[in-house]
XYZ file of C-alpha atoms in Angstrom:
314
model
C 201.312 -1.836 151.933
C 200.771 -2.895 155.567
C 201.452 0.641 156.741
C 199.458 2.402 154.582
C 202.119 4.993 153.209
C 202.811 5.861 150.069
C 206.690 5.537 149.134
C 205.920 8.417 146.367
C 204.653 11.611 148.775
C 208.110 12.186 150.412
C 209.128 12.483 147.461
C 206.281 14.689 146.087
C 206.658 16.387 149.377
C 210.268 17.774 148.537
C 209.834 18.680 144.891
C 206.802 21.040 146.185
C 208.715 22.855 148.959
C 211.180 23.516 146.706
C 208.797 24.814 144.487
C 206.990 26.705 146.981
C 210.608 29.063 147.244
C 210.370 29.678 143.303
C 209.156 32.693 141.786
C 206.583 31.860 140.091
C 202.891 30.773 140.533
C 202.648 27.108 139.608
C 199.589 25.529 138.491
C 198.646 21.389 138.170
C 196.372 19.572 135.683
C 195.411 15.891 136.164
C 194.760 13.517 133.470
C 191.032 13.450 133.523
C 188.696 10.393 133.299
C 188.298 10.365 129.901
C 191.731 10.752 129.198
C 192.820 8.687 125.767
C 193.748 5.134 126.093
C 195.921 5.875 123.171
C 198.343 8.591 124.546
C 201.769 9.660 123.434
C 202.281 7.076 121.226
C 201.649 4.177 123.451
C 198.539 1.999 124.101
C 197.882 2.926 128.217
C 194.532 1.104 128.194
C 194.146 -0.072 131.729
C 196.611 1.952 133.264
C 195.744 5.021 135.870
C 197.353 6.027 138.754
C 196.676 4.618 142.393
C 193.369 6.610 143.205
C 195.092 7.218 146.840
C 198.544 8.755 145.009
C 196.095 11.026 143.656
C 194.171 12.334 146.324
C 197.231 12.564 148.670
C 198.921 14.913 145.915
C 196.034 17.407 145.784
C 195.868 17.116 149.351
C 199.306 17.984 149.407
C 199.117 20.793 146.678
C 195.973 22.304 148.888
C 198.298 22.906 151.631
C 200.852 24.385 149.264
C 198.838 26.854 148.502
C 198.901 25.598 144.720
C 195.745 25.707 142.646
C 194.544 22.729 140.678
C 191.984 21.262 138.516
C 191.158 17.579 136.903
C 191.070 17.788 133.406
C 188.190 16.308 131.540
C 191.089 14.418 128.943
C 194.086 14.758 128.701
C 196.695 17.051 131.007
C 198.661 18.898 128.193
C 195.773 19.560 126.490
C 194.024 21.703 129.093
C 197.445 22.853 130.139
C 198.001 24.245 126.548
C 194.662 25.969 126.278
C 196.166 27.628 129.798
C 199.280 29.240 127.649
C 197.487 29.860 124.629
C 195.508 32.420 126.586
C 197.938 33.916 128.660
C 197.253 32.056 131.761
C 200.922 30.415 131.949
C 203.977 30.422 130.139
C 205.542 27.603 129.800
C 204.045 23.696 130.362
C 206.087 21.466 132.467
C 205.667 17.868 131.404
C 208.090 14.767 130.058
C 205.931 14.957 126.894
C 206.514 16.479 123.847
C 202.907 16.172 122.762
C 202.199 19.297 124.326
C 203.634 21.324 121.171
C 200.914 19.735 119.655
C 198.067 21.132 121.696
C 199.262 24.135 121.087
C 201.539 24.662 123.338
C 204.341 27.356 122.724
C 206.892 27.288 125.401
C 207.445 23.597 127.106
C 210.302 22.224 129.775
C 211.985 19.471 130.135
C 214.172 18.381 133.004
C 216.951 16.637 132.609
C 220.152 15.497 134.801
C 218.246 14.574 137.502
C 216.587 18.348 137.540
C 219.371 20.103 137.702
C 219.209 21.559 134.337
C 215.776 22.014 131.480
C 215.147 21.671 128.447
C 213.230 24.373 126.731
C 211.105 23.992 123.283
C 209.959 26.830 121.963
C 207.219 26.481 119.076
C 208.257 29.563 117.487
C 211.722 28.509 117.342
C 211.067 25.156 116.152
C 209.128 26.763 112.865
C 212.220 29.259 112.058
C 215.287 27.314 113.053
C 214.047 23.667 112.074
C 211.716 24.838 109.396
C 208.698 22.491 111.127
C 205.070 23.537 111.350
C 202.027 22.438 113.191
C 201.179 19.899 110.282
C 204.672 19.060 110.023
C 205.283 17.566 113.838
C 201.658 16.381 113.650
C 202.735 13.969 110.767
C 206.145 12.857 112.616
C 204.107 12.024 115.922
C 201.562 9.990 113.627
C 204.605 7.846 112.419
C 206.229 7.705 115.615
C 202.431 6.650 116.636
C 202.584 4.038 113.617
C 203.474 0.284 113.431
C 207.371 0.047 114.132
C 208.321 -0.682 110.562
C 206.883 2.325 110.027
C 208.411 4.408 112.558
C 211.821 3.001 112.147
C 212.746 3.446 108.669
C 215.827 6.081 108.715
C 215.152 9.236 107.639
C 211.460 8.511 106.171
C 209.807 11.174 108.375
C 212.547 13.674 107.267
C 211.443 13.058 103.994
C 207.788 12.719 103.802
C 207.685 16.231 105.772
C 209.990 17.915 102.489
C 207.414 16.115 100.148
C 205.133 18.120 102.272
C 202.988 15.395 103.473
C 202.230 16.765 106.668
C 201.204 20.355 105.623
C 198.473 18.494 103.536
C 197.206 16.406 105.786
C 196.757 19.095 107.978
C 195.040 21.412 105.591
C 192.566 19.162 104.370
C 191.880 18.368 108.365
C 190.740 21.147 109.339
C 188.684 22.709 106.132
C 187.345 19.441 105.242
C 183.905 17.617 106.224
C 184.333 13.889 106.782
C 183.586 12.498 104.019
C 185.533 14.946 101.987
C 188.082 14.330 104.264
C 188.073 10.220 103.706
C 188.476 10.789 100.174
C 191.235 12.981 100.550
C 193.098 10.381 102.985
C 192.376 7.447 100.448
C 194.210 9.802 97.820
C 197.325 10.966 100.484
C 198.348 7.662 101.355
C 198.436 7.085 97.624
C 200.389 9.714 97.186
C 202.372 8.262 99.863
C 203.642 5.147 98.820
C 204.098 6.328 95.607
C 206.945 8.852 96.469
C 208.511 5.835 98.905
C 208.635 3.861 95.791
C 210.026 6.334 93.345
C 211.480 9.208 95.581
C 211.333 11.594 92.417
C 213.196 14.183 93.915
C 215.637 12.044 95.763
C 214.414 13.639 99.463
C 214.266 9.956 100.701
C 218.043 8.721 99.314
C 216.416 5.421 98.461
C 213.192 3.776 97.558
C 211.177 2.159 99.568
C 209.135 -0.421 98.004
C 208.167 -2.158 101.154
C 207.175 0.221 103.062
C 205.028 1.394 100.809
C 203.654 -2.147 100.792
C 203.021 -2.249 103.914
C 201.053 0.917 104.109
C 198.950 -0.055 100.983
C 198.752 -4.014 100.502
C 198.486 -4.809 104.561
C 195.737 -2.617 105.132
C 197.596 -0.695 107.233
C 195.788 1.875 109.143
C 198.078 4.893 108.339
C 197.462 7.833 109.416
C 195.336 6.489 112.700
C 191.991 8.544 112.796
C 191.937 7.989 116.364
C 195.634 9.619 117.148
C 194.408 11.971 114.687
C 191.428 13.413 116.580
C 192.952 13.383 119.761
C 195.218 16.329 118.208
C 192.559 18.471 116.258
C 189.974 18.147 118.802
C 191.430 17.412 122.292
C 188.987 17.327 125.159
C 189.248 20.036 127.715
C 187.157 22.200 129.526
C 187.831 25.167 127.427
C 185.030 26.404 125.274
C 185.252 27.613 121.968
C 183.869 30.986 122.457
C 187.133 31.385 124.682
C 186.031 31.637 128.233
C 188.080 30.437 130.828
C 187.018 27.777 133.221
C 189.273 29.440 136.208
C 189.790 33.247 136.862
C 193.682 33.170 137.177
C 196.723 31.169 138.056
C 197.634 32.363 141.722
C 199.056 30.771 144.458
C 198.682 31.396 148.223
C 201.261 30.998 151.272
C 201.389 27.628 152.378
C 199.285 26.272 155.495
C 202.110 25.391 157.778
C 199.351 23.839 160.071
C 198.134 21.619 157.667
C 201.571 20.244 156.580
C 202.206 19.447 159.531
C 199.443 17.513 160.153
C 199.813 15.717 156.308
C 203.322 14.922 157.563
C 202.226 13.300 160.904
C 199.298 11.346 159.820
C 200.346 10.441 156.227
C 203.842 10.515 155.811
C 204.538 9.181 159.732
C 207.327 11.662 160.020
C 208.786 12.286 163.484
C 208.475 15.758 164.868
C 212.029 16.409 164.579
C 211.935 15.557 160.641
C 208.795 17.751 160.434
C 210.493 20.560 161.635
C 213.355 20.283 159.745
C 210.907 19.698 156.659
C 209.019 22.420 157.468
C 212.258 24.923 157.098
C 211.761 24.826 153.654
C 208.410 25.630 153.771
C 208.865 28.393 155.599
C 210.460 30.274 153.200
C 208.253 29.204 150.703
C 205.527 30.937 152.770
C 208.073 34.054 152.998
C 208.575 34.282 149.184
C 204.662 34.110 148.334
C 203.814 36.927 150.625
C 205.991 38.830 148.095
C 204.440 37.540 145.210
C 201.143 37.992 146.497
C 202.048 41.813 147.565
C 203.567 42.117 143.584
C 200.295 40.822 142.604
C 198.216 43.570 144.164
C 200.297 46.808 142.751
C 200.141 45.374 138.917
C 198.115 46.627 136.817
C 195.231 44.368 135.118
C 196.404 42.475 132.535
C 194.149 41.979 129.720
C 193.556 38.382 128.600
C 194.298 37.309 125.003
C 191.207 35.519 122.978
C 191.374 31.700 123.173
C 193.261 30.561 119.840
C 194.742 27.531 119.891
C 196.126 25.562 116.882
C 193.173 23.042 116.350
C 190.142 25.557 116.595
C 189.386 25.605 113.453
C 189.309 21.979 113.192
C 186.365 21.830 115.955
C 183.996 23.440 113.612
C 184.343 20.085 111.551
């Protein structure tokens, strides 16, 4: 604190050179300012970055050569209406929530980077037999009051009862109140197959779960996580028009790193240089990409579809 630095940009710093020597155009979306205070499951009210973090990392991205935009909510929301119209193809991000957006193609890293993860919504329908409704209702639980979320198997189940198609159906071709009634009705429906499990999906019945859900006022499914799925914030319209032209990146601005790595990182000018080695070649490999660029042909872009349009017109 009495220097000034932050312990995070060398860091940052690395993991962007080495991206800089990728092939592949990289793009960044910040949680916005309205960005849920639920999120992922977990109450975040409160809780936002350090405002300098921030500005040093799109400094740092600006020198890069990596484009970038604040999102008005939340990241993987924007960064899903980026796939679903061709911008990207895959999202980056720890979070799974992202399938939810609409996302079709998301990484993980694991092992310390060395290796990814890779979800594929297409895969996830045909291989696990789970659809947009279905993962909606297993993040609502996982959302849910922990004696909720914890019984074994009780997602599994509820999803072959096909609880989650319904709820997802009557979300987006319902108006509100409509919708209400339906809900008071589904959670009936609920706690009536946890306490008889007529065709044995569950293994065992349930009794107080499903007391907990309809005696203790329990408020399952949460409206709030609800909406945050069907009708994320972003900057997307729904006509379909894109807020940026294209995902490019540029050469980075050796010039300007080394002045980021002098003033804010208080590197010594040996380290910078050997830093900047890295960088180098970064700048080497997007001249290519930015000489590939110029001989393809235009690409037409898709119409904006995600998952959740049709739930914006309610």
């Amino acid at each position: 604190a009495s220097t000034g630095q932050l312990h995070e940009m060398p860091t940052i710093f690395c993991c962007l050179s080495t991206i800089s020597q990728m092939l592949l155009h990289p793009y960044f979306v910040f949680d916005g300012p309205d960005c849920p205070q639920i999120n992922r499951g977990k109450d975040i009210l409160g809780w936002s970055p350090p405002l300098l973090l921030v500005q040093r990392f799109q400094e740092l991205l600006m020198a890069f050569g990596f484009d970038w935009h604040v999102a008005p909510g939340e990241a993987e929301a924007e960064l899903s209406c980026l796939q679903s119209c061709g911008f990207i193809d895959a999202v980056v991000t720890p979070y799974d929530n992202a399938l939810l957006f609409g996302a079709t193609c998301v990484l993980h890293s694991i092992h310390g980077d060395e290796d990814m993860e890779v979800y594929l919504a297409g895969a996830i329908e045909n291989s696990a037999a789970l659809e947009w409704g279905d993962l909606l209702l297993i993040t609502l639980m996982s959302s849910a009051d922990s004696d909720v979320s914890t019984v074994s198997g009780t997602p599994k189940a509820l999803l072959d009862y096909g609880f989650g198609r319904t709820l997802l159906e009557a979300a987006i071709s319902l108006q509100f109140v409509e919708f209400m009634e339906f809900i008071a009705k589904w959670c009936n429906n609920v706690c009536e197959v946890l306490r008889t499990d007529p065709q044995h999906f569950l293994g065992h019945r349930s009794h107080e779960l499903a007391h907990i859900i309809k005696e203790e006022h329990f408020e399952f499914p949460d409206p709030t996580i609800l909406a945050m799925y069907l009708s994320p914030l972003t900057l997307w319209l729904d006509s379909g028009h894109s807020p940026i032209p294209c995902v490019m990146s540029h050469q980075p601005n050796l010039t300007t790193l080394v002045a980021f790595c002098l003033q804010c990182l208080g590197w010594p000018l040996d380290t910078v240089q050997s830093a900047l080695m890295d960088a180098c070649a970064g700048a080497a490999m997007h001249a290519l990409l930015q000489v590939s660029f110029t001989i393809m042909p235009n690409i037409p872009i898709p119409s904006h579809h995600p998952p959740y349009a049709a739930a914006r017109q309610h």
